[in-house]
Amino acid sequence: MRLILILTTLLAFQSAAASEFDEMKALADQGDADAQFYLGNVYLNGEGLQENVVEAVKWYRKAADQGYVKAQFNLAQAYFIGKGVPKNVAEAVKWYRKAAEQGDANAQYNLALCYNNGEGVPKNIAESVKWYRKAADQGLAEAQYSLGLMYTNGHGVPENAAESVKWFRKAAEQGYVEAQYNLGVIYGNGGGLSEDDTSAVKAFTFSETHISIEPPKELREMSQDFIDYKWRNGSVQWAFGNDTGATTIGIGLTQYDISEIALSELLSQYKDSFSRMIPGIKWINSKVIELSGAEWLYLELQSNAIDASIHNIMLLTSYGKQQLILNFNSTTEEFDKYQSGLRASIQSIEIDWEALKFDTTLVAAKQGDTQAQYELGVLYGAGKGTKKDYSNAYLWWLISARLGGEADLEFAASLLEEKEIMKTKLLAVKCYESNYQECD
């Protein structure tokens, strides 16, 4: 019975897709740029019909000629790599420029690359910096990183370590690995910050985890090489520390799910295991505390390491289906010097729990959980943990309803224009049939 239900659902989706494609084709033939761009995507990806790159470029061009910025960018890409048209980098630059001048960050970044490398246009480093900056100001991590490099090397701008740090940090906060590494190298070499400039290391936000923390002004973000050396087991993802690394704050996530374990029970388990594993352990404090809208384990201890006596403060809490660990670690000799800053850091911890709930709900929704799909629609509709988006609310309710789950389709549809309703239905088909890989 379940197999029949799944097949019936799939056939219904396919039938709807064919019908809606015909409707979109009719709109495209009438000159609707949105529909033309959609057809370009369909032919490019072979969605429901045979892939036809030449036909894709044809529809991108029609939309691009009407000023449709995403089509202009895609057409530029086609010319740049020679897909569906003969390779023509100068023509690619022409369309990158049209999209860039309309504010498309990706086009601005690609145009900057063309000027930087002299591809399709005479090499012009000043123009390259100009377009990197425009894209960087819009939050494009690649452009932020590239602009940081320009300031590091003095290309097109005066060499400026502080500006390098500024742009590397912006990219690093979005998870851009190369920027994280370069930032760590700068800090490891003592560059980028003056004695008085501590603002760059305050309120550091880890975008992947929605965690914000203010490390003491004496501590800097550590390089990835240092993190890999000190925490060889890979338990720490980010760390702040002093120049010697004798005092650090390490932040990590593990796959160990403690969400169903009472913290009082977990506290007993940790105290028992630590007492057995750590030589010369002395418990200073251990309790459950309230912090940043959640309960945390607070463990404070001293232990005798091979070459030093260590003062440790550990915080642990449940973070979705992972365990969040913050390790405030110092030699006992240095602890008096840094303890006020470390304790202030603990109090500064903030977590965007709404964003976390959205992220975990999205993961469950993409695993086919209809209740999560319904809840995701609610979160999109209310703007909880994400930008308010009625189209996405409708999309996830459509999928939930198709799979027999809860939905409020009439209410969601009442918030959208008829044209948007049709597009969202098409995207719902695409999302479902791609096993939730193409839902944007």
Coordinates of C-alpha atoms in Angstrom, one line a residue:
M1 CA 0.0 0.0 0.0
R2 CA 2.9 2.4 0.9
L3 CA 4.6 1.7 -2.5
I4 CA 1.3 2.5 -4.3
L5 CA 0.9 5.7 -2.3
I6 CA 4.4 6.8 -3.2
L7 CA 4.0 6.0 -6.9
T8 CA 0.7 7.9 -6.9
T9 CA 2.3 10.9 -5.3
L10 CA 5.2 10.8 -7.7
L11 CA 2.9 10.6 -10.7
A12 CA 0.8 13.4 -9.4
F13 CA 4.0 15.5 -9.1
Q14 CA 5.1 14.6 -12.6
S15 CA 1.7 15.4 -14.1
A16 CA 1.6 18.7 -12.3
A17 CA 5.1 19.5 -13.5
A18 CA 4.2 18.9 -17.2
S19 CA 1.1 21.0 -16.9
E20 CA 2.9 23.9 -15.2
F21 CA 5.8 23.7 -17.6
D22 CA 3.3 24.3 -20.5
E23 CA 1.8 27.3 -18.6
M24 CA 5.3 28.7 -18.0
K25 CA 6.2 28.1 -21.7
A26 CA 3.2 30.1 -22.7
L27 CA 4.2 33.0 -20.5
A28 CA 7.7 32.9 -21.8
D29 CA 6.5 33.1 -25.4
Q30 CA 4.5 36.2 -24.4
G31 CA 7.7 37.8 -23.2
D32 CA 7.6 37.2 -19.5
A33 CA 11.2 37.5 -18.3
D34 CA 10.6 35.4 -15.2
A35 CA 9.3 32.5 -17.3
Q36 CA 12.1 32.9 -19.8
F37 CA 14.7 32.6 -17.1
Y38 CA 12.8 29.6 -15.6
L39 CA 12.8 27.8 -19.0
G40 CA 16.6 28.5 -19.3
N41 CA 17.1 26.7 -16.0
V42 CA 14.8 23.8 -17.1
Y43 CA 16.7 23.3 -20.3
L44 CA 20.1 23.7 -18.7
N45 CA 19.4 21.1 -16.0
G46 CA 17.2 18.7 -18.1
E47 CA 14.4 19.0 -15.6
G48 CA 11.6 16.7 -16.9
L49 CA 13.0 16.8 -20.4
Q50 CA 16.2 16.3 -22.3
E51 CA 19.0 18.7 -21.4
N52 CA 19.5 21.3 -24.2
V53 CA 22.2 23.9 -23.4
V54 CA 21.7 25.8 -26.6
E55 CA 18.0 26.1 -25.9
A56 CA 18.9 27.2 -22.3
V57 CA 21.1 30.0 -23.6
K58 CA 18.4 31.1 -26.0
W59 CA 15.9 31.7 -23.2
Y60 CA 18.6 33.2 -20.9
R61 CA 19.3 35.7 -23.8
K62 CA 15.7 36.6 -24.1
A63 CA 15.4 37.4 -20.4
A64 CA 18.8 39.1 -20.3
D65 CA 17.8 41.4 -23.2
Q66 CA 14.9 42.6 -20.9
G67 CA 17.4 43.4 -18.1
Y68 CA 16.8 40.2 -16.0
V69 CA 19.9 40.3 -13.9
K70 CA 20.1 36.5 -13.1
A71 CA 19.7 35.7 -16.8
Q72 CA 22.5 38.2 -17.6
F73 CA 24.8 36.5 -15.2
N74 CA 24.0 33.0 -16.5
L75 CA 24.5 34.2 -20.1
A76 CA 27.9 35.7 -19.1
Q77 CA 28.8 32.3 -17.5
A78 CA 27.9 30.5 -20.7
Y79 CA 30.1 32.8 -22.8
F80 CA 33.0 32.6 -20.3
I81 CA 33.2 28.8 -20.4
G82 CA 31.8 28.2 -23.9
K83 CA 28.7 26.3 -22.9
G84 CA 25.9 26.5 -25.4
V85 CA 27.7 29.2 -27.3
P86 CA 31.3 29.6 -28.6
K87 CA 33.6 30.8 -25.8
N88 CA 33.9 34.5 -25.9
V89 CA 35.3 36.1 -22.8
A90 CA 34.8 39.7 -24.0
E91 CA 31.1 38.9 -24.5
A92 CA 31.1 37.4 -21.0
V93 CA 32.5 40.6 -19.6
K94 CA 29.8 42.6 -21.4
W95 CA 27.1 40.6 -19.6
Y96 CA 28.9 40.4 -16.3
R97 CA 29.0 44.2 -16.4
K98 CA 25.3 44.6 -17.2
A99 CA 24.5 42.4 -14.2
A100 CA 27.1 44.0 -12.0
E101 CA 25.8 47.4 -12.7
Q102 CA 22.4 46.2 -11.5
G103 CA 24.0 45.2 -8.2
D104 CA 24.5 41.4 -8.7
A105 CA 27.3 40.5 -6.2
N106 CA 28.4 37.4 -8.1
A107 CA 28.6 39.3 -11.4
Q108 CA 30.6 42.1 -9.6
Y109 CA 33.0 39.5 -8.2
N110 CA 33.5 37.8 -11.6
L111 CA 34.0 41.2 -13.3
A112 CA 36.6 42.0 -10.7
L113 CA 38.4 38.7 -11.5
C114 CA 38.4 39.6 -15.2
Y115 CA 40.0 42.9 -14.5
N116 CA 42.5 41.4 -12.1
N117 CA 43.5 38.7 -14.6
G118 CA 43.1 40.7 -17.8
E119 CA 40.6 38.3 -19.3
G120 CA 38.2 39.8 -21.9
V121 CA 39.3 43.3 -20.8
P122 CA 42.6 45.1 -20.3
K123 CA 44.1 44.3 -16.9
N124 CA 43.2 47.0 -14.4
I125 CA 43.9 46.4 -10.7
A126 CA 42.1 49.6 -9.6
E127 CA 38.9 48.5 -11.4
S128 CA 39.3 45.0 -9.9
V129 CA 39.4 46.5 -6.4
K130 CA 36.4 48.6 -7.2
W131 CA 34.3 45.6 -8.1
Y132 CA 35.6 43.4 -5.3
R133 CA 34.6 46.1 -2.9
K134 CA 31.1 46.4 -4.3
A135 CA 30.6 42.6 -4.0
A136 CA 32.3 42.5 -0.6
D137 CA 30.0 45.3 0.7
Q138 CA 27.1 43.0 -0.2
G139 CA 28.5 40.2 1.9
L140 CA 30.0 37.9 -0.7
A141 CA 32.6 35.9 1.1
E142 CA 34.8 35.3 -1.9
A143 CA 35.0 39.0 -2.6
Q144 CA 35.7 39.9 1.0
Y145 CA 38.6 37.4 1.0
S146 CA 39.9 38.8 -2.3
L147 CA 39.7 42.4 -1.0
G148 CA 41.6 41.3 2.1
L149 CA 44.3 39.9 -0.1
M150 CA 44.5 43.2 -2.0
Y151 CA 45.1 45.0 1.3
T152 CA 47.6 42.3 2.4
N153 CA 49.7 42.6 -0.7
G154 CA 49.1 46.3 -1.5
H155 CA 47.6 45.6 -4.9
G156 CA 45.4 48.5 -6.1
V157 CA 45.2 49.8 -2.6
P158 CA 47.9 50.8 0.0
E159 CA 49.1 47.9 2.1
N160 CA 47.0 47.9 5.3
A161 CA 47.0 45.0 7.8
A162 CA 44.0 46.4 9.7
E163 CA 41.9 46.4 6.5
S164 CA 43.1 42.9 5.7
V165 CA 41.9 41.7 9.1
K166 CA 38.6 43.5 8.6
W167 CA 37.8 41.8 5.3
F168 CA 39.3 38.4 6.2
R169 CA 37.2 38.4 9.4
K170 CA 34.0 39.2 7.5
A171 CA 34.7 36.2 5.1
A172 CA 35.9 34.0 8.0
E173 CA 32.6 34.6 9.9
Q174 CA 30.8 33.1 6.9
G175 CA 32.9 30.0 7.1
Y176 CA 35.3 30.9 4.2
V177 CA 38.2 28.6 5.0
E178 CA 41.0 30.4 3.3
A179 CA 40.1 33.6 5.1
Q180 CA 40.0 31.8 8.5
Y181 CA 43.5 30.5 7.8
N182 CA 44.9 33.9 6.7
L183 CA 43.3 35.6 9.7
G184 CA 44.9 33.1 12.0
V185 CA 48.3 33.6 10.3
I186 CA 48.0 37.4 10.8
Y187 CA 47.1 37.1 14.4
G188 CA 49.7 34.4 15.0
N189 CA 52.3 36.9 13.7
G190 CA 50.9 39.7 15.9
G191 CA 49.7 41.7 12.9
G192 CA 46.5 43.5 12.1
L193 CA 45.7 45.0 15.6
S194 CA 47.3 47.9 17.4
E195 CA 47.5 48.0 21.2
D196 CA 44.4 50.1 21.4
D197 CA 42.3 48.4 18.7
T198 CA 40.5 45.6 20.4
S199 CA 37.1 46.0 18.7
A200 CA 38.1 43.5 16.0
V201 CA 38.1 40.6 18.4
K202 CA 34.9 41.5 20.3
A203 CA 31.6 39.9 19.8
F204 CA 33.0 37.3 17.4
T205 CA 30.1 35.5 15.8
F206 CA 30.4 31.9 14.5
S207 CA 27.8 32.0 11.7
E208 CA 27.6 28.2 11.3
T209 CA 26.5 27.8 14.9
H210 CA 24.9 31.2 15.7
I211 CA 27.2 31.6 18.7
S212 CA 28.6 35.0 19.7
I213 CA 31.3 35.5 22.3
E214 CA 33.6 38.4 23.4
P215 CA 37.1 37.0 24.1
P216 CA 39.3 39.0 26.5
K217 CA 41.1 41.8 24.7
E218 CA 44.5 40.1 25.3
L219 CA 43.4 37.1 23.4
R220 CA 43.4 36.7 19.6
E221 CA 42.0 34.2 17.2
M222 CA 44.4 31.4 16.8
S223 CA 45.6 30.0 13.5
Q224 CA 44.3 26.7 12.2
D225 CA 47.9 25.3 12.4
F226 CA 48.0 26.1 16.1
I227 CA 44.5 24.6 16.7
D228 CA 45.5 21.4 14.9
Y229 CA 48.7 21.2 17.0
K230 CA 47.1 21.8 20.4
W231 CA 43.9 19.9 19.9
R232 CA 45.1 16.9 17.8
N233 CA 41.9 15.0 18.4
G234 CA 40.0 17.6 16.4
S235 CA 37.6 18.4 19.2
V236 CA 38.0 22.2 18.8
Q237 CA 36.8 24.1 15.8
W238 CA 37.8 27.7 16.8
A239 CA 40.1 29.1 19.5
F240 CA 41.2 32.4 21.0
G241 CA 44.5 32.7 22.9
N242 CA 47.4 34.8 24.0
D243 CA 50.7 34.8 22.2
T244 CA 52.0 31.7 23.8
G245 CA 48.7 29.7 23.7
A246 CA 49.1 29.2 27.5
T247 CA 45.6 30.7 27.9
T248 CA 42.9 29.8 25.4
I249 CA 39.2 29.6 24.8
G250 CA 38.4 26.6 22.6
I251 CA 35.0 26.2 21.0
G252 CA 33.8 22.9 19.5
L253 CA 30.8 20.8 18.5
T254 CA 30.6 17.0 18.8
Q255 CA 28.0 14.6 17.4
Y256 CA 27.3 13.3 20.9
D257 CA 23.6 14.1 21.5
I258 CA 22.9 14.9 25.1
S259 CA 19.5 16.4 24.5
E260 CA 17.7 13.5 26.2
I261 CA 20.0 13.3 29.2
A262 CA 19.3 15.1 32.4
L263 CA 22.1 17.5 33.0
S264 CA 22.3 16.5 36.7
E265 CA 23.0 12.9 35.5
L266 CA 25.5 14.1 32.9
L267 CA 27.3 16.2 35.6
S268 CA 27.8 13.0 37.7
Q269 CA 29.1 11.1 34.6
Y270 CA 31.6 13.8 33.8
K271 CA 32.9 14.2 37.3
D272 CA 33.4 10.5 37.6
S273 CA 35.1 10.0 34.3
F274 CA 37.3 13.1 34.7
S275 CA 38.4 12.0 38.2
R276 CA 39.6 8.7 36.7
M277 CA 41.3 10.1 33.6
I278 CA 42.9 13.4 34.6
P279 CA 45.9 13.2 36.9
G280 CA 46.0 15.4 40.1
I281 CA 42.4 16.7 39.5
K282 CA 41.0 19.1 42.0
W283 CA 37.3 20.1 41.7
I284 CA 36.7 23.8 42.3
N285 CA 33.1 24.0 41.2
S286 CA 30.6 21.9 39.3
K287 CA 26.9 22.7 38.8
V288 CA 24.2 23.4 36.3
I289 CA 23.8 27.1 35.4
E290 CA 21.5 29.2 33.3
L291 CA 23.2 31.0 30.4
S292 CA 22.0 32.4 27.1
G293 CA 18.5 31.0 27.4
A294 CA 19.6 27.4 28.2
E295 CA 20.9 25.1 30.9
W296 CA 24.7 24.4 30.8
L297 CA 27.0 22.2 32.8
Y298 CA 29.7 24.3 34.5
L299 CA 32.8 22.4 35.4
E300 CA 35.8 24.2 37.0
L301 CA 38.9 22.3 37.9
Q302 CA 42.6 22.2 38.4
S303 CA 44.9 19.4 37.2
N304 CA 48.6 18.6 37.0
A305 CA 49.8 18.2 33.5
I306 CA 53.3 17.1 32.5
D307 CA 54.8 20.6 32.3
A308 CA 52.2 22.8 34.0
S309 CA 49.4 23.1 36.4
I310 CA 46.2 23.7 34.4
H311 CA 43.1 25.7 35.5
N312 CA 40.1 24.6 33.4
I313 CA 36.6 25.9 33.1
M314 CA 34.3 23.9 30.8
L315 CA 30.8 24.7 29.6
L316 CA 28.6 22.0 27.9
T317 CA 25.1 22.2 26.6
S318 CA 22.9 20.6 24.0
Y319 CA 23.0 22.3 20.7
G320 CA 20.3 20.7 18.5
K321 CA 21.5 17.1 18.0
Q322 CA 25.1 18.0 18.9
Q323 CA 26.9 18.9 22.0
L324 CA 28.4 22.3 22.3
I325 CA 31.6 22.5 24.4
L326 CA 33.5 25.7 25.4
N327 CA 36.8 25.1 27.2
F328 CA 38.4 28.0 29.0
N329 CA 41.9 26.8 29.6
S330 CA 44.8 28.5 31.4
T331 CA 48.0 27.7 33.3
T332 CA 47.3 28.2 37.0
E333 CA 50.1 30.8 37.1
E334 CA 48.4 32.8 34.4
F335 CA 44.8 32.3 35.5
D336 CA 44.8 35.2 38.0
K337 CA 45.8 37.5 35.2
Y338 CA 43.1 36.4 32.8
Q339 CA 40.3 35.1 35.0
S340 CA 38.3 38.3 34.9
G341 CA 38.4 38.4 31.1
L342 CA 37.5 34.7 30.9
R343 CA 34.6 35.0 33.2
A344 CA 33.4 38.0 31.3
S345 CA 33.6 36.0 28.2
I346 CA 31.3 33.3 29.7
Q347 CA 28.7 36.0 30.5
S348 CA 29.0 37.4 27.0
I349 CA 28.0 34.1 25.3
E350 CA 24.8 34.6 23.2
I351 CA 23.2 32.0 21.0
D352 CA 20.4 32.6 18.4
W353 CA 18.2 29.7 19.4
E354 CA 15.6 30.7 16.9
A355 CA 18.1 30.4 14.1
L356 CA 19.2 27.1 15.5
K357 CA 15.7 25.8 15.6
F358 CA 15.2 26.9 12.0
D359 CA 18.4 25.1 10.9
T360 CA 17.5 21.8 12.7
T361 CA 13.9 21.9 11.3
L362 CA 15.2 22.5 7.8
V363 CA 17.5 19.4 8.1
A364 CA 14.5 17.3 9.3
A365 CA 12.3 18.6 6.6
K366 CA 14.8 17.7 3.9
Q367 CA 14.8 14.2 5.4
G368 CA 11.1 13.9 4.5
D369 CA 9.7 14.5 8.0
T370 CA 6.2 16.0 7.3
Q371 CA 5.8 17.5 10.7
A372 CA 9.1 19.3 10.3
Q373 CA 8.0 20.4 6.8
Y374 CA 4.9 21.9 8.3
E375 CA 6.8 23.5 11.2
L376 CA 9.4 24.9 8.6
G377 CA 6.5 26.6 6.8
V378 CA 5.4 28.1 10.1
L379 CA 8.9 29.4 10.7
Y380 CA 9.2 30.9 7.2
G381 CA 5.7 32.5 7.5
A382 CA 6.5 34.1 10.9
G383 CA 10.1 35.0 10.1
K384 CA 11.4 33.0 13.1
G385 CA 15.1 32.2 12.8
T386 CA 15.1 33.3 9.2
K387 CA 13.8 36.0 6.9
K388 CA 10.0 36.1 6.5
D389 CA 9.2 34.3 3.2
Y390 CA 5.7 33.4 2.3
S391 CA 6.8 31.6 -0.9
N392 CA 9.0 29.2 1.1
A393 CA 6.2 28.7 3.7
Y394 CA 3.9 27.7 0.8
L395 CA 6.5 25.5 -0.7
W396 CA 7.1 23.4 2.4
W397 CA 3.4 23.1 3.1
L398 CA 2.8 22.0 -0.5
I399 CA 5.3 19.2 0.0
S400 CA 3.9 18.3 3.4
A401 CA 0.4 18.1 2.0
R402 CA 1.5 15.9 -0.9
L403 CA 3.0 13.5 1.6
G404 CA -0.1 13.4 3.7
G405 CA 1.1 15.9 6.4
E406 CA -0.4 19.0 7.9
A407 CA -0.6 22.2 5.8
D408 CA -2.5 25.5 5.6
L409 CA -2.4 26.0 1.9
E410 CA -5.3 28.3 1.5
F411 CA -3.9 30.7 4.1
A412 CA -0.4 30.6 2.5
A413 CA -1.8 31.1 -1.0
S414 CA -3.8 34.1 0.1
L415 CA -0.5 35.9 0.9
L416 CA 0.9 35.4 -2.6
E417 CA 0.2 36.7 -6.1
E418 CA -1.1 34.2 -8.6
K419 CA 2.1 34.2 -10.6
E420 CA 4.1 33.5 -7.4
I421 CA 1.8 30.6 -6.5
M422 CA 2.5 29.0 -9.9
K423 CA 6.3 29.4 -9.5
T424 CA 6.3 28.0 -6.0
K425 CA 4.3 25.0 -7.2
L426 CA 7.0 24.3 -9.8
L427 CA 9.7 24.7 -7.3
A428 CA 8.0 22.3 -4.9
V429 CA 8.0 19.7 -7.7
K430 CA 11.7 20.4 -8.3
C431 CA 12.5 20.3 -4.6
Y432 CA 10.7 17.0 -4.0
E433 CA 12.0 15.2 -7.1
S434 CA 15.6 16.2 -6.4
N435 CA 15.4 14.6 -3.0
Y436 CA 15.4 18.0 -1.5
Q437 CA 18.6 19.1 -3.1
E438 CA 17.1 21.9 -5.3
C439 CA 14.7 23.8 -3.1
D440 CA 15.9 27.4 -3.6

